[in-house]
PDB file of C-alpha atoms and ligand atoms in Angstrom:
ATOM      1  CA  PRO A   4     117.612 -34.003-147.503  1.00  0.00           C
ATOM      2  CA  PRO A   5     116.232 -31.383-149.818  1.00  0.00           C
ATOM      3  CA  LEU A   6     118.242 -28.658-150.988  1.00  0.00           C
ATOM      4  CA  TYR A   7     116.725 -26.039-149.486  1.00  0.00           C
ATOM      5  CA  LYS A   8     117.303 -27.779-145.986  1.00  0.00           C
ATOM      6  CA  GLN A   9     121.312 -28.583-147.136  1.00  0.00           C
ATOM      7  CA  ARG A  10     121.842 -24.468-147.825  1.00  0.00           C
ATOM      8  CA  TYR A  11     120.051 -23.916-144.104  1.00  0.00           C
ATOM      9  CA  GLN A  12     122.347 -26.523-142.704  1.00  0.00           C
ATOM     10  CA  PHE A  13     125.693 -24.810-144.789  1.00  0.00           C
ATOM     11  CA  VAL A  14     125.032 -21.637-142.827  1.00  0.00           C
ATOM     12  CA  ILE A  15     124.251 -23.478-139.537  1.00  0.00           C
ATOM     13  CA  ASP A  16     127.531 -25.344-140.001  1.00  0.00           C
ATOM     14  CA  LEU A  17     129.324 -21.917-140.473  1.00  0.00           C
ATOM     15  CA  VAL A  18     127.730 -20.393-137.225  1.00  0.00           C
ATOM     16  CA  LYS A  19     128.996 -23.485-135.532  1.00  0.00           C
ATOM     17  CA  LYS A  20     132.520 -22.793-136.613  1.00  0.00           C
ATOM     18  CA  TYR A  21     133.165 -18.745-136.479  1.00  0.00           C
ATOM     19  CA  LYS A  22     130.512 -18.706-133.175  1.00  0.00           C
ATOM     20  CA  PRO A  23     129.308 -14.878-134.241  1.00  0.00           C
ATOM     21  CA  LYS A  24     127.052 -13.390-131.458  1.00  0.00           C
ATOM     22  CA  LYS A  25     125.203 -11.400-133.837  1.00  0.00           C
ATOM     23  CA  VAL A  26     123.915 -12.953-137.273  1.00  0.00           C
ATOM     24  CA  VAL A  27     121.468 -11.252-139.433  1.00  0.00           C
ATOM     25  CA  ASP A  28     119.606 -12.987-142.528  1.00  0.00           C
ATOM     26  CA  LEU A  29     118.967 -10.647-145.500  1.00  0.00           C
ATOM     27  CA  GLY A  30     115.974 -11.953-147.372  1.00  0.00           C
ATOM     28  CA  CYS A  31     115.069 -14.126-144.322  1.00  0.00           C
ATOM     29  CA  ALA A  32     111.503 -14.993-145.837  1.00  0.00           C
ATOM     30  CA  ASP A  33     109.465 -16.817-143.560  1.00  0.00           C
ATOM     31  CA  CYS A  34     112.460 -16.993-140.920  1.00  0.00           C
ATOM     32  CA  THR A  35     112.726 -20.874-141.405  1.00  0.00           C
ATOM     33  CA  LEU A  36     116.713 -20.309-141.384  1.00  0.00           C
ATOM     34  CA  LEU A  37     116.284 -17.986-138.598  1.00  0.00           C
ATOM     35  CA  TRP A  38     114.154 -20.460-136.500  1.00  0.00           C
ATOM     36  CA  LYS A  39     117.060 -22.843-136.959  1.00  0.00           C
ATOM     37  CA  LEU A  40     119.479 -20.698-136.068  1.00  0.00           C
ATOM     38  CA  LYS A  41     117.971 -19.450-132.584  1.00  0.00           C
ATOM     39  CA  PHE A  42     119.132 -23.064-131.170  1.00  0.00           C
ATOM     40  CA  GLN A  43     122.850 -21.927-131.924  1.00  0.00           C
ATOM     41  CA  THR A  44     123.866 -20.708-128.210  1.00  0.00           C
ATOM     42  CA  CYS A  45     126.317 -18.727-129.368  1.00  0.00           C
ATOM     43  CA  ILE A  46     123.879 -16.358-131.005  1.00  0.00           C
ATOM     44  CA  GLU A  47     122.985 -13.067-128.993  1.00  0.00           C
ATOM     45  CA  VAL A  48     121.111 -11.376-131.479  1.00  0.00           C
ATOM     46  CA  LEU A  49     119.303 -12.732-134.381  1.00  0.00           C
ATOM     47  CA  ALA A  50     117.967 -10.523-137.310  1.00  0.00           C
ATOM     48  CA  GLY A  51     116.124 -10.831-140.567  1.00  0.00           C
ATOM     49  CA  VAL A  52     115.373  -8.689-143.275  1.00  0.00           C
ATOM     50  CA  ASP A  53     113.035  -8.911-146.142  1.00  0.00           C
ATOM     51  CA  ILE A  54     111.205  -6.782-148.682  1.00  0.00           C
ATOM     52  CA  ASN A  55     108.030  -8.541-148.677  1.00  0.00           C
ATOM     53  CA  ARG A  56     106.276  -7.891-145.171  1.00  0.00           C
ATOM     54  CA  ALA A  57     103.629 -10.676-145.714  1.00  0.00           C
ATOM     55  CA  VAL A  58     106.110 -13.496-145.941  1.00  0.00           C
ATOM     56  CA  ILE A  59     107.593 -12.586-142.925  1.00  0.00           C
ATOM     57  CA  THR A  60     104.681 -11.904-140.820  1.00  0.00           C
ATOM     58  CA  ASP A  61     103.187 -15.452-142.106  1.00  0.00           C
ATOM     59  CA  LYS A  62     105.314 -17.810-139.551  1.00  0.00           C
ATOM     60  CA  MET A  63     107.238 -15.225-137.401  1.00  0.00           C
ATOM     61  CA  TYR A  64     105.536 -16.183-134.117  1.00  0.00           C
ATOM     62  CA  ARG A  65     107.268 -19.406-134.201  1.00  0.00           C
ATOM     63  CA  LEU A  66     110.389 -17.209-132.787  1.00  0.00           C
ATOM     64  CA  SER A  67     108.374 -16.554-130.011  1.00  0.00           C
ATOM     65  CA  PRO A  68     109.769 -18.162-126.895  1.00  0.00           C
ATOM     66  CA  LEU A  69     108.290 -21.788-125.998  1.00  0.00           C
ATOM     67  CA  PRO A  70     106.800 -22.420-122.786  1.00  0.00           C
ATOM     68  CA  CYS A  71     109.496 -23.983-121.411  1.00  0.00           C
ATOM     69  CA  GLU A  72     111.890 -21.223-122.557  1.00  0.00           C
ATOM     70  CA  TYR A  73     109.951 -18.867-120.111  1.00  0.00           C
ATOM     71  CA  LEU A  74     109.904 -21.633-117.325  1.00  0.00           C
ATOM     72  CA  GLN A  75     113.884 -21.906-117.615  1.00  0.00           C
ATOM     73  CA  PRO A  76     115.358 -18.889-119.173  1.00  0.00           C
ATOM     74  CA  SER A  77     118.555 -19.751-120.369  1.00  0.00           C
ATOM     75  CA  GLU A  78     121.709 -18.037-119.114  1.00  0.00           C
ATOM     76  CA  ARG A  79     122.655 -16.303-122.418  1.00  0.00           C
ATOM     77  CA  PRO A  80     120.412 -13.061-123.875  1.00  0.00           C
ATOM     78  CA  LEU A  81     119.011 -13.800-127.107  1.00  0.00           C
ATOM     79  CA  THR A  82     117.298 -11.088-128.942  1.00  0.00           C
ATOM     80  CA  ILE A  83     115.060 -11.734-132.388  1.00  0.00           C
ATOM     81  CA  LYS A  84     114.383  -8.764-134.355  1.00  0.00           C
ATOM     82  CA  LEU A  85     112.621  -8.821-137.960  1.00  0.00           C
ATOM     83  CA  TYR A  86     112.353  -5.406-140.539  1.00  0.00           C
ATOM     84  CA  GLN A  87     110.774  -4.926-143.424  1.00  0.00           C
ATOM     85  CA  GLY A  88     113.405  -3.541-146.000  1.00  0.00           C
ATOM     86  CA  SER A  89     115.425  -3.641-148.775  1.00  0.00           C
ATOM     87  CA  VAL A  90     118.834  -4.749-149.388  1.00  0.00           C
ATOM     88  CA  ALA A  91     119.541  -2.065-151.531  1.00  0.00           C
ATOM     89  CA  GLU A  92     118.592   0.276-148.547  1.00  0.00           C
ATOM     90  CA  LYS A  93     121.317   1.512-145.830  1.00  0.00           C
ATOM     91  CA  ASP A  94     120.019   1.573-141.906  1.00  0.00           C
ATOM     92  CA  PRO A  95     121.627   1.443-138.629  1.00  0.00           C
ATOM     93  CA  CYS A  96     119.642  -1.419-137.777  1.00  0.00           C
ATOM     94  CA  THR A  97     122.038  -3.410-140.012  1.00  0.00           C
ATOM     95  CA  LEU A  98     125.260  -2.391-138.407  1.00  0.00           C
ATOM     96  CA  GLY A  99     127.122  -4.334-135.785  1.00  0.00           C
ATOM     97  CA  PHE A 100     126.513  -7.950-137.354  1.00  0.00           C
ATOM     98  CA  ASP A 101     129.160 -10.351-137.067  1.00  0.00           C
ATOM     99  CA  LEU A 102     128.070 -12.769-139.963  1.00  0.00           C
ATOM    100  CA  ALA A 103     125.121 -12.060-142.348  1.00  0.00           C
ATOM    101  CA  SER A 104     123.476 -14.483-144.892  1.00  0.00           C
ATOM    102  CA  CYS A 105     122.164 -14.159-148.405  1.00  0.00           C
ATOM    103  CA  ILE A 106     120.523 -17.367-149.200  1.00  0.00           C
ATOM    104  CA  GLU A 107     119.248 -17.771-152.787  1.00  0.00           C
ATOM    105  CA  LEU A 108     118.786 -13.522-152.723  1.00  0.00           C
ATOM    106  CA  ILE A 109     120.776 -11.767-155.106  1.00  0.00           C
ATOM    107  CA  GLU A 110     119.505 -13.813-158.115  1.00  0.00           C
ATOM    108  CA  HIS A 111     116.242 -12.024-157.401  1.00  0.00           C
ATOM    109  CA  LEU A 112     118.139  -8.481-157.566  1.00  0.00           C
ATOM    110  CA  GLU A 113     118.069  -6.065-160.861  1.00  0.00           C
ATOM    111  CA  THR A 114     121.437  -5.093-161.766  1.00  0.00           C
ATOM    112  CA  PRO A 115     121.240  -1.391-160.246  1.00  0.00           C
ATOM    113  CA  VAL A 116     119.858  -3.216-156.813  1.00  0.00           C
ATOM    114  CA  LEU A 117     122.341  -5.553-156.853  1.00  0.00           C
ATOM    115  CA  GLU A 118     125.181  -3.041-156.914  1.00  0.00           C
ATOM    116  CA  LYS A 119     123.613  -0.921-154.189  1.00  0.00           C
ATOM    117  CA  PHE A 120     123.358  -4.511-152.310  1.00  0.00           C
ATOM    118  CA  SER A 121     127.179  -4.811-152.732  1.00  0.00           C
ATOM    119  CA  GLU A 122     127.708  -1.107-151.280  1.00  0.00           C
ATOM    120  CA  MET A 123     125.335  -2.066-148.434  1.00  0.00           C
ATOM    121  CA  VAL A 124     126.566  -5.031-147.035  1.00  0.00           C
ATOM    122  CA  PHE A 125     130.493  -4.973-148.099  1.00  0.00           C
ATOM    123  CA  GLY A 126     130.896  -1.249-147.700  1.00  0.00           C
ATOM    124  CA  TYR A 127     128.339  -0.192-144.951  1.00  0.00           C
ATOM    125  CA  MET A 128     127.172  -3.289-142.726  1.00  0.00           C
ATOM    126  CA  THR A 129     130.715  -5.124-143.332  1.00  0.00           C
ATOM    127  CA  PRO A 130     130.265  -8.071-141.513  1.00  0.00           C
ATOM    128  CA  ALA A 131     133.380 -10.042-140.586  1.00  0.00           C
ATOM    129  CA  ILE A 132     131.651 -13.004-142.719  1.00  0.00           C
ATOM    130  CA  VAL A 133     129.002 -12.941-145.447  1.00  0.00           C
ATOM    131  CA  ILE A 134     127.638 -16.026-146.629  1.00  0.00           C
ATOM    132  CA  ILE A 135     126.380 -15.680-150.224  1.00  0.00           C
ATOM    133  CA  SER A 136     124.276 -18.650-152.202  1.00  0.00           C
ATOM    134  CA  THR A 137     122.932 -18.598-155.659  1.00  0.00           C
ATOM    135  CA  PRO A 138     121.828 -20.939-158.291  1.00  0.00           C
ATOM    136  CA  ASN A 139     124.848 -22.516-160.543  1.00  0.00           C
ATOM    137  CA  ALA A 140     123.606 -22.002-164.018  1.00  0.00           C
ATOM    138  CA  GLU A 141     125.635 -24.499-165.244  1.00  0.00           C
ATOM    139  CA  PHE A 142     123.837 -27.148-163.122  1.00  0.00           C
ATOM    140  CA  ASN A 143     120.618 -26.468-164.794  1.00  0.00           C
ATOM    141  CA  ARG A 144     121.492 -29.106-167.692  1.00  0.00           C
ATOM    142  CA  LEU A 145     121.114 -31.722-165.277  1.00  0.00           C
ATOM    143  CA  LEU A 146     117.738 -30.474-163.892  1.00  0.00           C
ATOM    144  CA  PRO A 147     115.008 -32.647-166.278  1.00  0.00           C
ATOM    145  CA  GLY A 148     112.251 -30.772-167.683  1.00  0.00           C
ATOM    146  CA  LEU A 149     113.835 -26.975-166.729  1.00  0.00           C
ATOM    147  CA  ASN A 150     113.628 -24.475-169.863  1.00  0.00           C
ATOM    148  CA  GLY A 151     114.941 -21.094-169.016  1.00  0.00           C
ATOM    149  CA  PHE A 152     115.710 -19.997-165.077  1.00  0.00           C
ATOM    150  CA  ARG A 153     114.845 -22.147-161.876  1.00  0.00           C
ATOM    151  CA  HIS A 154     112.000 -19.507-160.962  1.00  0.00           C
ATOM    152  CA  LYS A 155     110.304 -16.832-162.718  1.00  0.00           C
ATOM    153  CA  ASP A 156     111.331 -13.977-160.208  1.00  0.00           C
ATOM    154  CA  HIS A 157     115.046 -15.002-161.112  1.00  0.00           C
ATOM    155  CA  LYS A 158     116.690 -12.106-162.990  1.00  0.00           C
ATOM    156  CA  PHE A 159     119.769 -13.945-163.737  1.00  0.00           C
ATOM    157  CA  GLU A 160     121.638 -17.345-162.978  1.00  0.00           C
ATOM    158  CA  TRP A 161     125.198 -17.559-163.488  1.00  0.00           C
ATOM    159  CA  THR A 162     127.811 -19.735-164.211  1.00  0.00           C
ATOM    160  CA  LYS A 163     130.652 -20.431-161.703  1.00  0.00           C
ATOM    161  CA  GLU A 164     132.534 -18.282-163.586  1.00  0.00           C
ATOM    162  CA  GLU A 165     130.163 -15.252-163.605  1.00  0.00           C
ATOM    163  CA  PHE A 166     129.444 -15.794-159.844  1.00  0.00           C
ATOM    164  CA  GLN A 167     133.277 -15.940-159.122  1.00  0.00           C
ATOM    165  CA  ASN A 168     134.077 -12.798-161.354  1.00  0.00           C
ATOM    166  CA  TRP A 169     131.584 -10.960-159.394  1.00  0.00           C
ATOM    167  CA  ALA A 170     132.766 -12.008-155.937  1.00  0.00           C
ATOM    168  CA  GLN A 171     136.279 -11.004-156.477  1.00  0.00           C
ATOM    169  CA  ASP A 172     135.443  -7.487-157.819  1.00  0.00           C
ATOM    170  CA  VAL A 173     133.321  -7.286-154.714  1.00  0.00           C
ATOM    171  CA  CYS A 174     136.492  -8.179-152.771  1.00  0.00           C
ATOM    172  CA  SER A 175     138.990  -5.867-154.501  1.00  0.00           C
ATOM    173  CA  SER A 176     136.500  -3.035-154.115  1.00  0.00           C
ATOM    174  CA  TYR A 177     135.474  -3.743-150.504  1.00  0.00           C
ATOM    175  CA  ASN A 178     138.619  -5.312-149.089  1.00  0.00           C
ATOM    176  CA  TYR A 179     137.343  -9.084-148.587  1.00  0.00           C
ATOM    177  CA  THR A 180     138.395 -12.482-149.566  1.00  0.00           C
ATOM    178  CA  VAL A 181     136.245 -15.357-150.882  1.00  0.00           C
ATOM    179  CA  GLU A 182     135.865 -19.095-150.625  1.00  0.00           C
ATOM    180  CA  PHE A 183     133.830 -20.930-153.394  1.00  0.00           C
ATOM    181  CA  THR A 184     132.274 -23.786-152.488  1.00  0.00           C
ATOM    182  CA  GLY A 185     128.287 -25.110-152.760  1.00  0.00           C
ATOM    183  CA  VAL A 186     125.629 -27.749-151.954  1.00  0.00           C
ATOM    184  CA  GLY A 187     123.855 -30.257-153.885  1.00  0.00           C
ATOM    185  CA  LYS A 188     126.162 -32.725-155.964  1.00  0.00           C
ATOM    186  CA  GLY A 189     125.114 -34.059-159.363  1.00  0.00           C
ATOM    187  CA  PRO A 190     125.473 -37.868-160.387  1.00  0.00           C
ATOM    188  CA  PRO A 191     128.975 -39.475-160.637  1.00  0.00           C
ATOM    189  CA  GLY A 192     130.324 -38.075-163.747  1.00  0.00           C
ATOM    190  CA  THR A 193     129.391 -34.623-163.674  1.00  0.00           C
ATOM    191  CA  GLU A 194     131.819 -33.116-161.229  1.00  0.00           C
ATOM    192  CA  ASP A 195     132.937 -30.804-163.886  1.00  0.00           C
ATOM    193  CA  VAL A 196     129.139 -29.017-163.523  1.00  0.00           C
ATOM    194  CA  GLY A 197     129.730 -27.943-160.012  1.00  0.00           C
ATOM    195  CA  PHE A 198     126.958 -27.853-157.018  1.00  0.00           C
ATOM    196  CA  CYS A 199     123.563 -27.495-157.813  1.00  0.00           C
ATOM    197  CA  THR A 200     124.091 -24.374-155.570  1.00  0.00           C
ATOM    198  CA  GLN A 201     126.922 -22.173-155.406  1.00  0.00           C
ATOM    199  CA  CYS A 202     128.006 -20.740-152.194  1.00  0.00           C
ATOM    200  CA  GLY A 203     131.028 -17.821-151.841  1.00  0.00           C
ATOM    201  CA  VAL A 204     131.723 -17.411-148.145  1.00  0.00           C
ATOM    202  CA  PHE A 205     133.219 -13.908-147.470  1.00  0.00           C
ATOM    203  CA  THR A 206     135.476 -12.781-144.784  1.00  0.00           C
ATOM    204  CA  ARG A 207     136.795  -8.993-144.377  1.00  0.00           C
ATOM    205  CA  SER A 208     140.249  -8.619-144.524  1.00  0.00           C
ATOM    206  CA  TYR A 209     140.615  -5.636-141.910  1.00  0.00           C
ATOM    207  CA  PRO A 210     139.824  -5.593-138.234  1.00  0.00           C
ATOM    208  CA  SER A 211     136.572  -4.757-137.158  1.00  0.00           C
ATOM    209  CA  GLU A 212     136.477  -0.970-136.090  1.00  0.00           C
ATOM    210  CA  GLY A 213     135.348  -1.781-132.620  1.00  0.00           C
ATOM    211  CA  SER A 214     132.102  -0.295-131.096  1.00  0.00           C
ATOM    212  CA  LEU A 215     130.186   1.745-133.653  1.00  0.00           C
ATOM    213  CA  THR A 216     130.352   5.949-133.226  1.00  0.00           C
ATOM    214  CA  ALA A 217     127.454   7.799-132.711  1.00  0.00           C
ATOM    215  CA  ASP A 218     128.335   9.416-135.756  1.00  0.00           C
ATOM    216  CA  SER A 219     128.188   6.725-138.139  1.00  0.00           C
ATOM    217  CA  CYS A 220     124.462   5.790-136.719  1.00  0.00           C
ATOM    218  CA  ARG A 221     123.097   9.178-137.168  1.00  0.00           C
ATOM    219  CA  ASP A 222     124.576   9.535-140.749  1.00  0.00           C
ATOM    220  CA  THR A 223     122.181   7.402-142.072  1.00  0.00           C
ATOM    221  CA  GLU A 224     118.373   7.605-141.949  1.00  0.00           C
ATOM    222  CA  HIS A 225     116.074   4.733-140.853  1.00  0.00           C
ATOM    223  CA  SER A 226     114.531   2.833-143.728  1.00  0.00           C
ATOM    224  CA  TYR A 227     113.799  -0.395-142.082  1.00  0.00           C
ATOM    225  CA  LYS A 228     110.476  -0.837-140.666  1.00  0.00           C
ATOM    226  CA  PRO A 229     110.552  -3.087-137.625  1.00  0.00           C
ATOM    227  CA  ILE A 230     108.123  -5.702-137.679  1.00  0.00           C
ATOM    228  CA  TYR A 231     109.125  -7.671-134.841  1.00  0.00           C
ATOM    229  CA  ASN A 232     110.672  -7.796-131.529  1.00  0.00           C
ATOM    230  CA  VAL A 233     111.568 -10.638-128.884  1.00  0.00           C
ATOM    231  CA  VAL A 234     113.681 -10.599-126.193  1.00  0.00           C
ATOM    232  CA  TYR A 235     114.352 -13.797-124.420  1.00  0.00           C
TER     233      TYR A 235
HETATM  234  N1  SAM B 320     116.744 -16.760-147.995  1.00  0.00           N
HETATM  235  C1  SAM B 320     115.165 -17.726-147.857  1.00  0.00           C
HETATM  236  C2  SAM B 320     115.503 -19.238-148.330  1.00  0.00           C
HETATM  237  O1  SAM B 320     116.610 -19.295-148.632  1.00  0.00           O
HETATM  238  O2  SAM B 320     114.623 -19.806-148.033  1.00  0.00           O
HETATM  239  C3  SAM B 320     114.540 -17.256-149.215  1.00  0.00           C
HETATM  240  C4  SAM B 320     114.968 -16.955-150.779  1.00  0.00           C
HETATM  241  S1  SAM B 320     113.346 -16.319-151.296  1.00  0.00           S
HETATM  242  C5  SAM B 320     114.076 -17.370-152.969  1.00  0.00           C
HETATM  243  C6  SAM B 320     114.170 -14.797-151.694  1.00  0.00           C
HETATM  244  C7  SAM B 320     113.912 -13.837-151.193  1.00  0.00           C
HETATM  245  O3  SAM B 320     114.445 -12.508-151.357  1.00  0.00           O
HETATM  246  C8  SAM B 320     112.266 -13.453-151.001  1.00  0.00           C
HETATM  247  O4  SAM B 320     111.661 -13.578-149.687  1.00  0.00           O
HETATM  248  C9  SAM B 320     112.191 -12.250-151.412  1.00  0.00           C
HETATM  249  O5  SAM B 320     111.018 -11.192-150.867  1.00  0.00           O
HETATM  250  C10 SAM B 320     113.309 -11.398-150.862  1.00  0.00           C
HETATM  251  N2  SAM B 320     114.103 -10.051-151.492  1.00  0.00           N
HETATM  252  C11 SAM B 320     113.755  -9.932-152.927  1.00  0.00           C
HETATM  253  N3  SAM B 320     114.229  -8.889-152.948  1.00  0.00           N
HETATM  254  C12 SAM B 320     114.615  -8.119-151.906  1.00  0.00           C
HETATM  255  C13 SAM B 320     115.080  -6.792-151.732  1.00  0.00           C
HETATM  256  N4  SAM B 320     115.519  -5.734-152.393  1.00  0.00           N
HETATM  257  N5  SAM B 320     115.317  -7.009-150.159  1.00  0.00           N
HETATM  258  C14 SAM B 320     115.509  -7.665-149.183  1.00  0.00           C
HETATM  259  N6  SAM B 320     114.517  -9.106-149.598  1.00  0.00           N
HETATM  260  C15 SAM B 320     114.605  -9.095-150.772  1.00  0.00           C
END
């Protein structure tokens, strides 16, 4: 399957493993991953955030219940919410999630924005699991005809070491641990290059503080704009 589908499957497999009830996709773009996650029956709240409103609204109506879902409502509650907002900004609507996915997002962030992203995800949202994927720059030499970055909007593409150093720093600052893997293998003999897409699966090292206090919600102003909300 194409690489983007392998990345979505990577998230789906982790959802199957950890069975989170509340999942948020940061940089959800056209909601393809959310649409796939909707069929994971452990999930009761599914949210998407992207800075680009047009890219979200383009296909978001496929998240609406299907006629058969109206006729035969499932036992589990399911709410899907979409927001326009930046991952550099805190918003109380990002609190209380068990798992956050950030697929091919960080390489689009300028250094100061990336720092705010780390603080917002690992210091403010504090989900039990965070999944981050980003291109592995070392793999680029296996991609014929590529010169420069894989996409013109990329602010950087990291080697395995660069990504792992960044991830370890995040873990020591915010009390998480991380395991590295990836998706997309090169041809035999190129194993040292690593995966085409490198992934870090971060796990919070401390227990959840339980239900959110009203205070922590009141502390931050809303900066995200709700653009879609459907209750199954
Ligand atoms: N996660 C999707 C996927 O894997 O198909 C989309 C990846 S796309 C390469 C990167 C997305 O991140 C874009 O939709 C872009 O609008 C979004 N993005 C970039 N900067 C952002 C920011 N500061 N806050 C939220 N989303 C952002």
